[in-house]
XYZ file of C-alpha atoms in Angstrom:
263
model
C -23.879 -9.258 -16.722
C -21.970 -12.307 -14.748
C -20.285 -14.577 -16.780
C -19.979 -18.239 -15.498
C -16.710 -20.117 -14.963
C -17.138 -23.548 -14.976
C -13.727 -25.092 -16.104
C -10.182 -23.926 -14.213
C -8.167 -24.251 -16.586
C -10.640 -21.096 -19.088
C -8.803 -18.901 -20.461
C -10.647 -15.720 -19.770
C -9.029 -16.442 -15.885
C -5.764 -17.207 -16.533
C -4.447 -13.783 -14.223
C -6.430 -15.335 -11.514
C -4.370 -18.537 -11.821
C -2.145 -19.957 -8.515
C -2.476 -16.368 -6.727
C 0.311 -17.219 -4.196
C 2.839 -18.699 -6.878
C 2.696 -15.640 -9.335
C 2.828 -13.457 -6.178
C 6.297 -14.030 -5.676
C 6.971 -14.286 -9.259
C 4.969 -10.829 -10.589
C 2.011 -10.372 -12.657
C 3.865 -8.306 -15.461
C 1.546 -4.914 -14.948
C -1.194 -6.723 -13.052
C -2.057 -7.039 -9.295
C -4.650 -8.922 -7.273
C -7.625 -7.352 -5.059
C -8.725 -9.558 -2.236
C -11.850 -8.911 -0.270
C -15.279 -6.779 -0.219
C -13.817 -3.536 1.548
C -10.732 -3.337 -0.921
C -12.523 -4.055 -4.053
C -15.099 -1.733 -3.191
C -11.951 1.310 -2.541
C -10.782 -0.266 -5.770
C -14.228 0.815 -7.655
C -15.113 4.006 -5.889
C -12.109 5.638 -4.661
C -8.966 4.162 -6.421
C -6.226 5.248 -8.396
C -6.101 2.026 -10.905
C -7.995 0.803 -13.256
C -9.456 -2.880 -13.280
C -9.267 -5.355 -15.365
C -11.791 -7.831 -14.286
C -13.476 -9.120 -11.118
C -13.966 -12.890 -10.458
C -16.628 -13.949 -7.186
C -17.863 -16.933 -5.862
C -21.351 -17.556 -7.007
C -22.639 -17.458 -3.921
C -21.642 -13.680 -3.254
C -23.167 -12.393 -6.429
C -26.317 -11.393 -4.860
C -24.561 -10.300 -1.500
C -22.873 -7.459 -4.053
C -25.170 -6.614 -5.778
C -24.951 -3.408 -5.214
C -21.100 -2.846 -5.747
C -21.042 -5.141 -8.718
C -23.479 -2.524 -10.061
C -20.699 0.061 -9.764
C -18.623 -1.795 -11.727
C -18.014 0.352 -15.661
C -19.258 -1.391 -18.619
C -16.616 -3.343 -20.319
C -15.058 -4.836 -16.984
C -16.044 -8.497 -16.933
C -17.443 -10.208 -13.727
C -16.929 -13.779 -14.121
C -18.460 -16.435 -10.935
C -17.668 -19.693 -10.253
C -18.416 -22.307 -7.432
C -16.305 -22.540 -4.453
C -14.552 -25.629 -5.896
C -13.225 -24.377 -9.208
C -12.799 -20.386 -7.428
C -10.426 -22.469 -5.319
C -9.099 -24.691 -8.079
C -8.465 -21.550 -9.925
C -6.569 -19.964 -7.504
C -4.712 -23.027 -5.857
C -5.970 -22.447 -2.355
C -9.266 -22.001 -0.129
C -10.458 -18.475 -1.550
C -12.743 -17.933 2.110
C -13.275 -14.254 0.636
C -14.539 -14.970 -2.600
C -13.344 -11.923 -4.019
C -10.713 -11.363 -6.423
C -9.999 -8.860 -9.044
C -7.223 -8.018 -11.234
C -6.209 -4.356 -11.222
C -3.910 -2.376 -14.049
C -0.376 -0.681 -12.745
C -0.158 1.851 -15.689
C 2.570 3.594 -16.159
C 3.449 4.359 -12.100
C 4.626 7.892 -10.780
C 7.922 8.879 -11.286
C 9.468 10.624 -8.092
C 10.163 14.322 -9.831
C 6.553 13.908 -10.999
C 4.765 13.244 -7.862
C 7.161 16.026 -5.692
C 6.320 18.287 -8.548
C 2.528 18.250 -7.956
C 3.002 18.418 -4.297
C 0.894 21.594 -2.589
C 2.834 24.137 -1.061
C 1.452 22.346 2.302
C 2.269 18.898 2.413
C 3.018 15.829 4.287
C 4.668 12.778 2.624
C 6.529 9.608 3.931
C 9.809 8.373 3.094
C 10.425 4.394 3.359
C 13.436 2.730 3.650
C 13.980 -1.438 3.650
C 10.413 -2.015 4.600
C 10.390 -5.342 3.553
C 7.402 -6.582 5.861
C 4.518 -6.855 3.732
C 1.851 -6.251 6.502
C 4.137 -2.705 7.332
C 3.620 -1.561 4.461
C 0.263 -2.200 4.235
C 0.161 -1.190 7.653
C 2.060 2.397 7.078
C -0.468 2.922 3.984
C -3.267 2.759 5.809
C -2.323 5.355 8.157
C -1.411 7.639 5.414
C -4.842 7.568 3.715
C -5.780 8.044 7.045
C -4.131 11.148 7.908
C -4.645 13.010 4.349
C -0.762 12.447 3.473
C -0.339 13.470 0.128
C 2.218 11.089 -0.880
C 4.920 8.063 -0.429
C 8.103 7.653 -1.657
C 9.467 4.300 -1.441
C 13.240 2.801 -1.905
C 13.958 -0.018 -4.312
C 15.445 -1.693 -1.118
C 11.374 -2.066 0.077
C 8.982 -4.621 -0.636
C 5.482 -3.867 -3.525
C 3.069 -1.605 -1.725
C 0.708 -3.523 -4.833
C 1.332 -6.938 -3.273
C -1.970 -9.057 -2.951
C -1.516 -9.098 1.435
C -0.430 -5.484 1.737
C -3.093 -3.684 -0.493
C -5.400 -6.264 1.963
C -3.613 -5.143 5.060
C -4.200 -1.678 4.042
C -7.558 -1.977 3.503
C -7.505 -0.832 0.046
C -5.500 2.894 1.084
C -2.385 1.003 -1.174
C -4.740 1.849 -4.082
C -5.569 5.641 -3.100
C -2.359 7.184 -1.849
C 0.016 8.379 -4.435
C 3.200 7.021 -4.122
C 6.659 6.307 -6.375
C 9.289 3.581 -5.795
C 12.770 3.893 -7.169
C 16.149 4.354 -6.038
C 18.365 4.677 -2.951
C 16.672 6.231 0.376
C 19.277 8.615 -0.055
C 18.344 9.588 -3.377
C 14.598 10.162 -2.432
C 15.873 12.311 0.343
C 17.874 14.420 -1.854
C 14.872 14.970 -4.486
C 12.845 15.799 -1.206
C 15.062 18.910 -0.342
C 15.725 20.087 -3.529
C 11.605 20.005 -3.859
C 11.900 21.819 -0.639
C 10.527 19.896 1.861
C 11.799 19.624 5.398
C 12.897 16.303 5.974
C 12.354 14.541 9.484
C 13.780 10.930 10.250
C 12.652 8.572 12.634
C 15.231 7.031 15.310
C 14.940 5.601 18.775
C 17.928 7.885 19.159
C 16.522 10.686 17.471
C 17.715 14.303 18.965
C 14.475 15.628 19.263
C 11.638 14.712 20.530
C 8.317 14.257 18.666
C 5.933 15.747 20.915
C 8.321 19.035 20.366
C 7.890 19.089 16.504
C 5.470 21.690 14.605
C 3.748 20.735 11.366
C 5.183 22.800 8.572
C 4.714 23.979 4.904
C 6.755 21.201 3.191
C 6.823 18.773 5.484
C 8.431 14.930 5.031
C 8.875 12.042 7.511
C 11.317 8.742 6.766
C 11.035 5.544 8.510
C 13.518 2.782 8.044
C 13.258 -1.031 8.821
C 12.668 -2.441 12.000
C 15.981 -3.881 13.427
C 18.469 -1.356 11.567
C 16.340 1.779 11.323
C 17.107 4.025 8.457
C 21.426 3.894 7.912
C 23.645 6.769 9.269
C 24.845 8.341 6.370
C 21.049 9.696 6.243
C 20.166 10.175 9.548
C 24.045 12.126 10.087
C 21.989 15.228 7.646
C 18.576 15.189 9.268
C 16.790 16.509 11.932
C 15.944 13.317 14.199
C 12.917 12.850 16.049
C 11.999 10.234 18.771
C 8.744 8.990 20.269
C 9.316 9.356 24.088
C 9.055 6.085 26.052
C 8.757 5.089 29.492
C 12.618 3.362 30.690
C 13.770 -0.006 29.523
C 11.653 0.025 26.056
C 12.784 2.180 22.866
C 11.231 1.054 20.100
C 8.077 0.322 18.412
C 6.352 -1.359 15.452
C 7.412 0.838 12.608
C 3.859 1.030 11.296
C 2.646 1.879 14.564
C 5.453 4.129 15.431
C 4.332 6.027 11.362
C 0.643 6.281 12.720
C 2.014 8.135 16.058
C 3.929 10.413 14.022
C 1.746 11.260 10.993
C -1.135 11.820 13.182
C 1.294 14.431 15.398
C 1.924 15.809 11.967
C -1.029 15.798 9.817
C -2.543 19.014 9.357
């Protein structure tokens, strides 16, 4: 059943309220899906649960199908173009918004913990570009990773652009943010993973590395890279590159790698 939205200012929308204002200012437990291909991930293949779903009008019967995915319970509210924008206090050219629930998150121990005995995660350092991380997500849902640990130092792999940027792979991946990069690399080798970092520098080169059991790869931000006082206790790997040019978008430079070392 679609429930019309005909004033702004209804309470039953108030999450969907100035979307780029409580972006920077948080959602307390809530985030915001944007778009067909992510809201449909969101119902059929995500991790978290949703809340509600608010369209234009004129893409109810364009979905249809998908809104006929959507559990009983969850409310689909429409609205016109000009209070859909009014609502969310810019031109919404998708039309399609939903609120998703955070729960509880992972904790790191927990998601190393139910890691296979073969296993490829990512470790992320300072990535504080919002279409990186969506970016680096994307190839990791791509390439059957099987998790991401994130520092505190990086931006919300949740934020409104990068789950969009991802195209929805924010919402399927398992991942846990907390802490120093250092820190997650310390619970990744007492979980016993082998731990790669990324550097132009990097000793050896990619091309030379085998996938393996326990297997983990960190990327830092672009500019500084990941800092020495973890690269000093890793193995280092490089992407070989013709003379003149070392370095490379970090999410490109993570799809290079992971698909090197996916199994």
């Amino acid at each position: 059943m679609l429930l019309a939205i005909d004033d702004p200012s209804d309470s039953r929308i108030e999450a969907y309220r100035d979307i780029r204002e409580r972006d920077l200012k948080g959602r307390g437990g809530r985030f915001v899906i944007e778009g067909e291909v992510v809201l449909h991930t969101a119902l059929t293949l995500g991790r978290f649960a949703i809340e509600s779903i608010l369209i234009a009008e004129n893409r109810a019967e364009p979905l249809a199908g998908l809104l006929a995915q959507v559990a009983a319970g969850i409310p689909v509210y429409i609205a016109s173009r000009a209070v859909l924008d009014s609502i969310a206090g810019f031109p919404m050219h998708r039309g399609i918004l939903a609120i998703g629930l955070r729960g509880e998150g992972l904790a790191v121990d927990t998601l190393l913990s139910s890691a296979p005995e073969t296993a490829l995660f990512v470790g992320l350092s300072a990535i504080a570009n919002h279409d990186n991380m969506g970016g680096i997500f994307r190839n990791a849902a791509a390439f059957g990773l099987d998790g991401v640990l994130i520092d505190g130092a990086s931006c919300d792999p949740l934020y409104r652009k990068a789950i969009r940027v991802s195209a929805g792979a924010a919402l399927l991946t398992p991942f846990a943010q907390a802490g120093d990069i250092g820190d997650l690399c310390n619970a990744l080798l007492a979980a016993g993973f082998e731990v790669l970092a990324t550097s132009p520098a990097g000793r050896e080169r990619l091309a030379d590395i085998e996938p393996a059991g326990r297997q983990a790869v960190l990327f830092g931000a672009e500019g500084p890279g990941l800092p020495e006082r973890v690269l000093s206790r890793l193995r280092t790997i490089r992407i070989e590159m013709r003379g003149g040019f070392d370095s490379l978008n970090v999410a490109t430079t993570s799809g290079i790698v992971l698909h090197h070392l996916a199994r």
